[in-house]
Coordinates of C-alpha atoms in Angstrom, one line a residue:
Chain A
M1 CA 209.3 265.2 79.7
A2 CA 212.1 266.8 81.7
G3 CA 215.6 265.3 81.6
A4 CA 217.0 262.7 79.3
T5 CA 215.6 259.2 79.5
V6 CA 218.0 256.8 81.2
D7 CA 217.7 253.2 80.0
L8 CA 218.6 250.5 82.5
P9 CA 221.2 247.9 81.7
A10 CA 220.1 245.2 79.3
G11 CA 218.5 242.2 80.9
R12 CA 216.2 242.3 83.9
L13 CA 217.3 243.6 87.2
H14 CA 218.6 241.2 89.8
V15 CA 216.5 241.7 92.9
P16 CA 218.8 241.5 95.9
Q17 CA 218.8 238.5 98.2
S18 CA 216.3 238.7 101.1
G19 CA 219.2 239.1 103.6
Q20 CA 220.5 242.1 101.7
Q21 CA 217.0 243.6 101.5
V22 CA 216.6 243.2 105.3
T23 CA 219.7 245.2 105.8
K24 CA 218.7 247.9 103.3
L25 CA 215.2 248.1 104.7
A26 CA 216.4 248.3 108.3
R27 CA 218.8 251.2 107.3
Y28 CA 216.0 253.2 105.8
Q29 CA 213.6 252.5 108.6
F30 CA 216.2 253.4 111.2
R31 CA 216.8 256.7 109.4
E32 CA 213.0 257.3 109.5
Y33 CA 213.1 256.7 113.3
L34 CA 216.0 259.1 113.8
R35 CA 214.0 261.8 112.0
S36 CA 210.8 261.2 113.8
R37 CA 209.3 263.3 116.5
R38 CA 208.8 260.2 118.7
F39 CA 212.6 259.7 118.7
V40 CA 213.2 263.2 119.9
A41 CA 210.3 262.8 122.4
L42 CA 211.6 259.6 123.9
A43 CA 215.2 261.0 124.0
G44 CA 213.6 263.9 126.0
I45 CA 211.9 261.5 128.4
V46 CA 215.1 259.5 128.9
V47 CA 217.1 262.7 129.6
A48 CA 214.3 263.7 132.0
I49 CA 214.6 260.4 133.9
G50 CA 218.4 260.9 134.0
V51 CA 218.0 264.4 135.4
I52 CA 215.6 263.1 138.1
V53 CA 218.1 260.3 139.0
T54 CA 220.9 262.8 139.1
A55 CA 218.9 265.1 141.4
I56 CA 217.8 262.2 143.7
V57 CA 221.4 261.0 144.1
A58 CA 222.8 264.5 144.6
H59 CA 220.2 265.2 147.2
F60 CA 220.1 261.9 149.2
R61 CA 223.6 260.5 148.5
G62 CA 224.2 258.2 151.6
G63 CA 223.5 254.6 150.7
L64 CA 222.8 255.4 147.1
V65 CA 226.4 256.1 146.4
A66 CA 227.9 253.8 149.1
S67 CA 229.5 251.8 146.3
N68 CA 229.5 251.9 142.5
L69 CA 227.7 248.5 142.5
A70 CA 224.9 249.7 144.7
F71 CA 224.5 252.8 142.6
Y72 CA 224.3 250.9 139.3
G73 CA 222.3 248.1 140.9
S74 CA 219.6 250.6 142.0
F75 CA 219.5 253.0 139.0
W76 CA 220.6 251.0 136.0
G77 CA 219.0 247.8 137.3
G78 CA 215.7 249.6 138.1
G79 CA 215.7 252.1 135.3
S80 CA 216.9 250.3 132.2
P81 CA 214.0 247.8 132.0
F82 CA 211.6 250.8 132.1
V83 CA 213.6 252.6 129.4
A84 CA 213.5 249.3 127.3
V85 CA 209.7 249.1 127.7
L86 CA 209.3 252.8 126.7
A87 CA 211.5 252.2 123.7
A88 CA 209.6 249.1 122.6
V89 CA 206.3 250.9 122.9
F90 CA 207.5 254.0 121.1
F91 CA 209.3 252.2 118.2
G92 CA 207.5 248.9 118.0
G93 CA 203.9 249.8 119.0
D94 CA 202.8 250.7 115.5
A95 CA 205.7 249.2 113.5
I96 CA 203.4 246.7 111.9
A97 CA 199.9 248.0 112.6
G98 CA 200.9 251.4 111.4
E99 CA 201.7 249.9 108.0
F100 CA 198.0 249.1 107.7
Q101 CA 196.6 252.1 109.4
N102 CA 198.7 254.7 107.6
K103 CA 198.6 252.8 104.3
T104 CA 202.4 252.9 104.1
G105 CA 202.3 249.2 103.8
Y106 CA 200.8 249.4 100.3
F107 CA 204.0 251.3 99.3
L108 CA 206.3 248.5 100.6
M109 CA 204.2 245.6 99.7
G110 CA 204.2 246.6 96.0
L111 CA 207.9 245.9 96.0
P112 CA 209.5 242.4 95.5
L113 CA 209.9 241.8 99.2
R114 CA 208.9 238.8 101.3
R115 CA 206.7 239.7 104.2
G116 CA 209.3 238.3 106.5
T117 CA 211.9 240.7 105.0
V118 CA 209.6 243.7 106.0
Y119 CA 209.0 242.3 109.5
V120 CA 212.7 241.6 110.3
G121 CA 213.9 244.8 108.7
K122 CA 211.5 246.9 110.7
F123 CA 212.4 244.9 113.9
I124 CA 216.1 245.5 113.5
A125 CA 215.4 249.3 112.9
A126 CA 213.2 249.5 116.0
Y127 CA 215.8 247.6 118.0
L128 CA 218.6 249.9 117.0
A129 CA 216.5 253.0 117.9
G130 CA 215.8 251.3 121.3
V131 CA 219.6 250.6 121.7
A132 CA 220.2 254.3 121.1
M133 CA 217.9 255.1 124.0
M134 CA 219.5 252.6 126.3
L135 CA 222.9 254.0 125.5
L136 CA 221.6 257.5 126.2
F137 CA 220.4 256.4 129.7
L138 CA 223.7 254.6 130.3
V139 CA 225.7 257.6 129.4
I140 CA 223.8 259.8 131.9
L141 CA 224.3 257.2 134.7
V142 CA 228.0 256.7 133.8
L143 CA 228.5 260.5 134.0
N144 CA 227.0 260.4 137.5
G145 CA 229.3 257.4 138.3
V146 CA 232.4 259.2 137.1
Y147 CA 231.5 262.1 139.3
Y148 CA 231.0 260.0 142.4
F149 CA 233.4 257.1 141.9
G150 CA 236.0 258.5 139.5
G151 CA 238.1 255.6 138.1
S152 CA 235.7 253.0 139.6
A153 CA 232.8 254.2 137.5
F154 CA 233.1 251.2 135.1
P155 CA 232.7 247.9 137.0
W156 CA 232.7 244.9 134.7
Q157 CA 229.2 244.1 135.9
L158 CA 228.0 247.2 134.1
G159 CA 229.0 245.8 130.8
I160 CA 227.2 242.5 131.4
S161 CA 224.2 244.3 132.7
F162 CA 224.1 246.4 129.6
V163 CA 224.1 243.3 127.4
L164 CA 221.3 241.8 129.6
A165 CA 219.3 245.0 129.2
L166 CA 219.7 244.7 125.4
V167 CA 218.5 241.1 125.5
Y168 CA 215.5 242.3 127.6
L169 CA 214.9 245.1 125.0
S170 CA 214.7 242.5 122.2
A171 CA 212.2 240.4 124.2
V172 CA 209.9 243.3 124.9
L173 CA 210.2 244.5 121.3
G174 CA 209.3 241.0 120.2
A175 CA 206.2 241.2 122.3
T176 CA 205.4 244.6 120.9
F177 CA 205.8 243.4 117.4
F178 CA 203.5 240.5 118.2
F179 CA 200.7 242.8 119.4
S180 CA 201.4 245.1 116.5
S181 CA 200.9 242.3 114.1
L182 CA 197.8 241.1 115.9
F183 CA 195.9 244.3 115.3
K184 CA 195.5 246.7 112.4
T185 CA 195.2 249.6 114.7
S186 CA 198.4 251.2 116.2
A187 CA 196.8 252.2 119.5
Y188 CA 196.2 248.6 120.5
G189 CA 199.9 247.8 120.1
F190 CA 200.9 250.8 122.1
V191 CA 198.4 250.3 124.9
L192 CA 198.7 246.6 125.3
T193 CA 202.5 246.6 125.5
A194 CA 202.6 249.5 127.9
L195 CA 199.9 248.0 130.2
L196 CA 201.4 244.5 130.1
F197 CA 205.0 245.4 130.7
I198 CA 204.5 248.3 133.1
I199 CA 201.6 246.9 135.2
G200 CA 200.5 243.5 134.0
F201 CA 203.5 241.3 134.5
T202 CA 204.3 243.0 137.8
L203 CA 200.8 242.2 139.1
L204 CA 201.0 238.7 137.8
Q205 CA 204.4 238.2 139.5
D206 CA 202.8 239.3 142.8
V207 CA 200.0 236.8 142.3
V208 CA 202.3 233.9 141.4
T209 CA 204.8 234.5 144.2
G210 CA 202.4 235.8 146.9
L211 CA 199.4 233.5 146.4
V212 CA 200.6 230.5 144.4
K213 CA 204.0 230.6 146.0
I214 CA 206.1 229.3 143.2
E215 CA 209.1 230.7 141.4
P216 CA 207.6 232.9 138.6
W217 CA 210.0 231.5 135.9
M218 CA 207.3 232.0 133.3
L219 CA 207.3 235.8 133.6
I220 CA 209.6 238.2 131.9
S221 CA 209.3 240.7 134.7
Y222 CA 211.0 238.1 136.8
A223 CA 213.7 237.6 134.2
D224 CA 214.5 241.3 134.1
S225 CA 215.7 241.2 137.7
A226 CA 218.9 239.7 136.3
I227 CA 219.8 243.1 135.0
G228 CA 220.1 244.4 138.6
T229 CA 221.2 241.3 140.5
I230 CA 224.4 241.1 138.5
F231 CA 225.6 243.9 140.8
A232 CA 224.9 241.7 143.9
S233 CA 227.6 239.8 145.6
P234 CA 227.9 236.9 145.2
V235 CA 226.4 236.7 141.7
N236 CA 224.0 233.9 141.0
W237 CA 225.0 232.8 137.5
G238 CA 222.8 229.8 137.5
L239 CA 219.8 228.5 135.8
S240 CA 217.7 228.6 138.9
G241 CA 216.7 231.5 141.0
T242 CA 217.5 232.5 144.6
I243 CA 214.7 232.3 147.2
T244 CA 214.9 234.7 150.1
T245 CA 212.4 234.4 152.9
S246 CA 212.0 237.1 155.5
S247 CA 209.4 237.6 158.2
M248 CA 208.2 240.5 160.3
M249 CA 205.6 241.3 162.9
V250 CA 202.9 243.8 161.9
G251 CA 200.9 244.3 165.1
R252 CA 200.0 240.8 166.1
M253 CA 200.4 239.5 162.6
H254 CA 203.4 237.5 161.6
I255 CA 204.1 238.2 157.9
V256 CA 206.4 236.0 155.9
T257 CA 207.5 237.2 152.5
T258 CA 209.3 235.2 150.0
T259 CA 211.4 236.9 147.3
Y260 CA 212.5 235.2 144.1
T261 CA 215.4 236.5 142.2
A262 CA 216.3 235.1 138.8
G263 CA 219.8 233.6 138.2
I264 CA 221.6 235.3 135.3
A265 CA 221.5 232.3 133.0
E266 CA 217.8 231.7 134.0
G267 CA 217.0 235.3 133.2
V268 CA 218.6 235.2 129.8
V269 CA 216.8 231.9 128.9
I270 CA 213.5 233.4 129.9
M271 CA 214.1 236.6 127.9
I272 CA 215.2 234.6 124.8
V273 CA 212.2 232.3 125.0
Y274 CA 209.9 235.4 125.1
L275 CA 211.8 236.9 122.2
L276 CA 211.5 233.8 120.1
L277 CA 207.9 233.0 120.9
A278 CA 206.7 236.6 120.5
A279 CA 208.8 237.5 117.4
I280 CA 208.1 234.2 115.6
G281 CA 204.4 234.4 116.5
G282 CA 204.3 238.0 115.2
L283 CA 206.0 237.0 112.1
L284 CA 203.6 234.2 111.4
L285 CA 200.7 236.5 112.0
F286 CA 202.2 239.1 109.6
E287 CA 202.8 236.4 107.0
R288 CA 199.0 235.7 107.0
E289 CA 198.0 239.3 107.2
E290 CA 196.1 240.7 104.2
F291 CA 196.2 244.2 103.0
S292 CA 192.5 244.3 102.4
Chain B
M1 CA 209.0 236.7 76.4
S2 CA 206.2 239.2 76.2
P3 CA 204.9 240.6 79.5
S4 CA 201.7 238.9 80.8
L5 CA 199.2 238.8 83.6
E6 CA 197.0 235.9 84.3
A7 CA 194.2 235.0 86.7
R8 CA 193.2 231.3 86.8
D9 CA 189.9 230.6 88.5
L10 CA 190.8 233.4 90.9
T11 CA 188.3 233.5 93.7
K12 CA 188.2 235.6 96.9
Q13 CA 185.7 235.4 99.7
F14 CA 185.6 237.8 102.6
G15 CA 183.5 235.7 105.1
R16 CA 180.2 235.0 103.2
F17 CA 180.8 237.8 100.7
T18 CA 182.3 236.7 97.4
A19 CA 184.3 239.6 96.1
L20 CA 185.7 237.7 93.1
N21 CA 184.2 234.6 91.6
G22 CA 186.3 232.3 89.4
L23 CA 188.0 235.0 87.4
N24 CA 189.9 233.6 84.3
L25 CA 191.7 236.3 82.4
K26 CA 195.0 236.2 80.4
I27 CA 196.5 239.4 79.1
E28 CA 199.6 239.2 77.1
G29 CA 201.7 241.7 75.1
T30 CA 202.6 245.4 75.3
K31 CA 199.4 247.3 75.5
C32 CA 197.1 249.1 77.9
V33 CA 194.1 247.3 79.3
G34 CA 191.4 249.1 81.2
F35 CA 189.8 247.1 84.0
L36 CA 186.3 248.5 84.3
G37 CA 183.6 248.0 86.8
P38 CA 181.4 249.8 89.3
N39 CA 182.5 250.3 92.9
G40 CA 182.7 247.0 94.7
A41 CA 182.8 245.0 91.4
G42 CA 186.1 243.2 92.4
K43 CA 188.6 245.4 90.5
T44 CA 190.9 246.2 93.5
T45 CA 190.5 242.7 94.9
T46 CA 191.8 241.3 91.6
L47 CA 194.8 243.6 91.6
K48 CA 195.6 242.8 95.2
L49 CA 195.4 239.1 94.4
L50 CA 197.7 239.6 91.4
T51 CA 200.2 241.3 93.7
D52 CA 199.9 239.0 96.7
M53 CA 198.5 241.8 99.0
I54 CA 195.6 239.5 99.7
F55 CA 195.4 235.7 99.3
P56 CA 193.0 233.8 97.0
T57 CA 190.3 231.5 98.5
R58 CA 190.8 229.5 95.3
G59 CA 192.8 229.8 92.1
E60 CA 196.1 231.5 91.3
A61 CA 197.4 234.7 89.9
F62 CA 200.5 235.0 87.7
I63 CA 202.7 237.9 86.6
N64 CA 205.0 237.1 83.7
G65 CA 204.1 233.4 84.3
V66 CA 205.3 233.5 88.0
S67 CA 202.7 232.7 90.7
S68 CA 202.6 235.8 92.9
R69 CA 201.4 233.7 95.9
R70 CA 204.2 231.1 95.6
D71 CA 207.0 233.5 94.7
R72 CA 205.9 237.1 95.3
K73 CA 209.5 238.4 95.1
R74 CA 210.1 237.1 91.6
A75 CA 206.6 237.9 90.4
L76 CA 206.9 241.5 91.5
G77 CA 210.5 241.8 90.3
D78 CA 209.4 243.0 86.8
A79 CA 206.2 244.7 87.9
G80 CA 205.4 248.2 88.9
V81 CA 202.5 248.4 91.3
L82 CA 200.3 251.2 92.5
I83 CA 197.4 250.0 94.6
E84 CA 195.1 252.0 97.0
S85 CA 197.1 255.3 96.7
P86 CA 199.7 254.3 99.3
E87 CA 201.2 256.8 101.7
I88 CA 205.0 257.4 101.6
Y89 CA 206.9 257.8 104.8
S90 CA 206.4 261.5 105.5
S91 CA 209.9 262.4 106.4
L92 CA 211.3 261.2 103.1
T93 CA 211.8 263.3 100.0
P94 CA 210.9 261.9 96.6
N95 CA 214.6 261.4 95.9
E96 CA 215.0 259.4 99.1
A97 CA 211.7 257.4 98.7
L98 CA 212.6 256.5 95.1
G99 CA 216.2 255.8 96.2
M100 CA 214.8 253.3 98.7
V101 CA 212.6 251.6 96.1
A102 CA 215.5 251.5 93.6
D103 CA 217.8 250.1 96.3
L104 CA 215.4 247.4 97.4
R105 CA 214.7 246.5 93.8
G106 CA 218.5 246.1 93.1
L107 CA 219.0 249.0 90.7
P108 CA 222.8 249.4 90.2
A109 CA 224.0 252.4 92.3
A110 CA 225.6 254.0 89.3
D111 CA 222.3 254.3 87.4
R112 CA 220.1 255.1 90.4
R113 CA 220.4 258.9 90.4
D114 CA 219.9 259.3 86.7
R115 CA 217.0 256.9 86.6
I116 CA 215.3 258.7 89.5
R117 CA 215.8 262.0 87.8
T118 CA 214.2 260.5 84.7
V119 CA 211.1 259.2 86.4
L120 CA 210.6 262.3 88.4
G121 CA 210.7 264.2 85.1
E122 CA 208.1 261.8 83.7
V123 CA 205.7 262.6 86.5
K124 CA 206.7 266.3 86.4
M125 CA 208.0 266.4 90.0
T126 CA 211.6 267.3 89.4
E127 CA 211.4 270.6 91.2
W128 CA 210.0 268.9 94.3
A129 CA 212.7 266.2 94.4
D130 CA 214.2 267.3 97.7
Q131 CA 211.1 268.4 99.6
K132 CA 209.5 266.3 102.3
V133 CA 206.7 264.1 101.0
G134 CA 204.6 264.9 104.1
R135 CA 203.9 268.3 102.8
F136 CA 202.6 267.2 99.4
S137 CA 199.1 267.3 98.2
K138 CA 197.3 264.0 97.3
G139 CA 198.0 264.6 93.6
M140 CA 201.7 265.1 94.2
K141 CA 201.9 262.0 96.3
Q142 CA 200.1 260.0 93.6
R143 CA 202.7 261.2 91.1
I144 CA 205.5 260.1 93.3
N145 CA 203.7 256.7 93.7
I146 CA 203.6 256.4 89.9
A147 CA 207.3 257.3 89.8
A148 CA 208.0 254.6 92.4
A149 CA 206.2 252.1 90.2
L150 CA 208.3 253.1 87.2
V151 CA 211.7 253.5 88.7
H152 CA 212.9 250.0 87.6
D153 CA 211.5 250.4 84.2
P154 CA 209.1 247.5 84.6
D155 CA 207.6 245.2 81.9
V156 CA 204.2 245.2 83.7
L157 CA 202.5 248.1 85.3
I158 CA 199.5 247.5 87.6
L159 CA 197.6 250.7 88.4
D160 CA 194.6 250.8 90.6
E161 CA 192.4 253.8 89.8
P162 CA 195.4 256.1 89.5
S163 CA 193.4 259.3 89.1
T164 CA 190.8 258.6 91.7
G165 CA 190.5 261.4 94.3
L166 CA 192.5 263.9 92.3
D167 CA 191.1 267.2 91.1
P168 CA 190.4 267.6 87.4
R169 CA 193.8 269.0 86.7
G170 CA 195.5 266.1 88.6
M171 CA 193.3 263.6 86.7
A172 CA 194.3 265.1 83.4
E173 CA 198.0 265.0 84.4
V174 CA 197.8 261.4 85.5
R175 CA 196.0 260.4 82.3
S176 CA 198.7 262.2 80.3
I177 CA 201.4 260.3 82.2
V178 CA 199.8 257.0 81.5
R179 CA 199.4 257.9 77.8
D180 CA 203.2 258.7 77.8
L181 CA 203.9 255.3 79.5
K182 CA 202.2 253.5 76.6
K183 CA 204.9 254.7 74.3
S184 CA 207.4 252.4 76.2
Q185 CA 206.9 248.8 75.4
R186 CA 205.1 247.5 78.5
L187 CA 201.8 245.9 79.6
I188 CA 199.7 248.4 81.5
F189 CA 196.7 247.0 83.5
M190 CA 194.7 249.8 84.9
S191 CA 191.5 249.6 86.9
S192 CA 189.1 252.5 86.6
H193 CA 185.5 253.4 86.9
I194 CA 186.0 256.4 84.7
L195 CA 185.0 255.4 81.2
S196 CA 186.4 258.4 79.4
E197 CA 189.8 257.6 81.0
V198 CA 189.7 254.1 79.6
V199 CA 188.6 255.3 76.2
D200 CA 191.3 257.9 76.2
V201 CA 194.1 255.7 77.3
C202 CA 193.5 252.0 76.8
D203 CA 193.6 249.7 73.8
E204 CA 191.6 246.9 75.4
V205 CA 189.0 246.7 78.1
A206 CA 187.9 244.1 80.6
L207 CA 184.6 244.6 82.4
I208 CA 183.9 243.1 85.7
D209 CA 180.8 243.2 87.9
K210 CA 179.9 241.4 91.1
G211 CA 183.1 239.5 91.0
K212 CA 182.5 238.1 87.5
L213 CA 184.2 239.0 84.2
L214 CA 181.6 240.1 81.7
F215 CA 183.9 240.6 78.7
Y216 CA 187.5 241.2 77.7
D217 CA 188.3 242.5 74.2
S218 CA 189.7 245.4 72.3
L219 CA 187.8 248.7 72.5
D220 CA 186.9 248.5 68.8
N221 CA 185.6 244.9 69.1
V222 CA 183.6 245.7 72.2
T223 CA 182.0 248.7 70.6
S224 CA 181.0 246.8 67.5
R225 CA 180.0 243.6 69.3
F226 CA 177.7 245.2 71.8
A227 CA 176.4 248.2 69.9
D228 CA 174.1 246.2 67.6
G229 CA 176.5 246.9 64.7
H230 CA 176.3 250.6 65.4
Q231 CA 179.3 252.9 66.0
S232 CA 179.1 256.3 67.4
V233 CA 181.3 259.4 66.9
D234 CA 181.2 262.9 68.1
A235 CA 181.9 265.7 65.6
M236 CA 183.2 269.0 67.0
L237 CA 182.3 272.1 65.0
A238 CA 183.9 275.5 64.7
R239 CA 180.5 277.3 64.3
P240 CA 177.2 276.6 66.0
V241 CA 174.6 274.7 63.9
G242 CA 170.8 274.2 64.3
A243 CA 169.0 270.9 64.9
D244 CA 167.1 271.3 61.6
Q245 CA 170.3 271.7 59.7
V246 CA 171.8 268.6 61.3
G247 CA 168.6 266.7 60.5
Q248 CA 168.6 267.7 56.9
T249 CA 172.3 267.2 56.3
V250 CA 174.2 264.9 58.6
A251 CA 171.3 262.6 59.4
T252 CA 170.8 261.9 55.7
L253 CA 174.4 260.9 54.9
P254 CA 174.8 257.3 53.7
G255 CA 175.2 254.8 56.6
V256 CA 174.1 257.3 59.3
S257 CA 171.3 256.0 61.4
S258 CA 171.0 259.0 63.6
A259 CA 172.5 262.4 64.3
T260 CA 171.9 264.2 67.6
L261 CA 172.9 267.7 68.4
L262 CA 174.5 267.5 71.9
D263 CA 175.2 271.2 72.0
P264 CA 175.3 273.8 69.2
R265 CA 178.9 272.8 68.3
R266 CA 178.8 269.1 68.9
I267 CA 177.0 266.3 67.0
R268 CA 176.7 262.7 68.0
I269 CA 176.5 260.5 64.9
K270 CA 175.5 256.8 64.9
F271 CA 176.4 254.9 61.9
T272 CA 177.1 251.3 60.6
G273 CA 179.7 249.9 58.4
G274 CA 183.0 249.8 60.4
L275 CA 186.1 251.7 59.6
A276 CA 185.5 252.2 55.9
A277 CA 182.1 253.8 56.6
Q278 CA 183.7 255.9 59.2
E279 CA 186.3 257.2 56.7
R280 CA 183.5 258.0 54.2
L281 CA 181.5 259.7 56.9
V282 CA 184.4 262.0 57.9
E283 CA 184.9 263.0 54.2
A284 CA 181.2 263.6 53.8
L285 CA 181.1 265.7 57.0
V286 CA 183.9 267.9 55.8
G287 CA 182.1 268.2 52.5
L288 CA 179.1 269.7 54.3
H289 CA 181.2 272.7 55.2
L290 CA 179.8 272.8 58.8
G291 CA 183.3 273.7 60.1
V292 CA 184.3 270.2 61.4
L293 CA 187.3 270.6 63.7
Q294 CA 187.6 266.9 64.8
V295 CA 185.8 263.7 64.9
T296 CA 186.4 261.4 67.8
E297 CA 185.0 258.0 68.9
S298 CA 182.1 258.7 71.2
E299 CA 182.7 258.1 74.8
S300 CA 179.0 257.2 75.2
A301 CA 179.4 254.1 73.1
L302 CA 181.3 252.4 75.9
E303 CA 179.1 254.0 78.4
E304 CA 176.0 252.6 76.9
I305 CA 177.6 249.1 76.7
Y306 CA 178.8 249.5 80.3
L307 CA 175.4 250.4 81.6
Q308 CA 173.7 247.7 79.5
Q309 CA 176.1 245.0 80.7
I310 CA 176.0 246.1 84.3
S311 CA 172.2 246.3 84.4
R312 CA 171.9 242.9 82.9
G313 CA 173.4 241.5 86.1
D314 CA 171.1 243.3 88.4

């Protein structure tokens, strides 16, 4: 036996409170994310998106840089939800399913941890990794903003929009964790979240607004519009959306389109409801999940 | 309070398949208990129920008197668990992985580093302490898993086939580690389908088949209870002997019912009369000047009982 034996203090160890264990677990999991290839890969993708945005703005300028609000409304409002979805897929897609598929869960579940502790700890770690990606994207846009608008590169709306984007990230991550808890195969979590948030909700929104012709308050893709509309003037802070109707003639056809835009408070409520339903649903699923 | 494990009417069904059927088993004290059974007998299911990795259809499991279903955190607080050869996050080093375990288990920060060094020493992984686990072989990972189960110096150790999947050297090393663990005062409950491993390491044995417990007793009792009063030992010799010589000498010793030459330097001797007879037999064997190097309890005794009990259920 190498080394001297170290006896632990007399009496049994005091297992930390679940809250402390959540913090500890989140810290280790976050470090695991920071060292992972997927973190580097996603950072590369976000930088690539930033470079494309920079090139488009530099090439076209015009209306894109007419004002700082128009610039952030277009690129932060349009880009940050996409980055949030990517982050959720990359960091949450296999967060729970991977514990079964890769058998790392047997390592954690042999420890005196509640299942909820594992779930929440991993959620916080994935969220922090996602926040890092959102910050990276924000920094790239702000650097562009400083170049074009100098001292006006930091409108107050940007701060609120960033917070809204973080709420959206938590909602998408909640959904990702739900799917990840639903299946024991990582790929399902990845694919379902990506399909649903990149294509599915947008299609659903088109159906609800175009065919059913009602405000799509039940869809998170509707809520994320709040991230961009905060840059509009005047800002709709309310709990109900704005309806804009426009019409145009295409040949002999008279086409009327109705656009629904979520109020800021309405968007926040929808996102939080999604977060709570998905995260709690996922947690309940994980509580019943067996490592068989 | 002495460490304990208990299964009360523990039953687990997967759909229509009954993996475990009303298991009642109470193990108490500091010892090593081998949990034997063929593949699919319900060994791993039992261990997973004990550690709340799966949930019972009926019944309850307890570690140190605490229901693992009702309070898994307290039940696993004093237990070290190794089930299904888990994977460790590949970017972690053994130092970091064990640090995480120690931290989550509440080991005081001041003792952590020394304790981790000690357990890494116990599993002979000190020189790999700062290498990434992702590069390790299966055997090395298994040793880190054993270290993780030991880091808090638990009262109870639950090991699920710890040497399965390892090469012969790895198996021997894991066996040696478990033997060393016995020296500390703890209860070790180890599932295995390798009989020699159980004979080598354990004091007691529980046999399970088709989800039902067939027996639980000390190795000595099991051997004498099921071997029709016969015991069996293997004598290792320094020089080769012939079958005739064995038949004329060893087989005629008092109490010996048969002597079989397994190979020119190994004789299997069946005898009756318990420990006193065994002592006389060893003395007599030495007196025969056959070059006896060692006399060990025959592995086949348990093997015969195992096969006999398992086939009874078929």
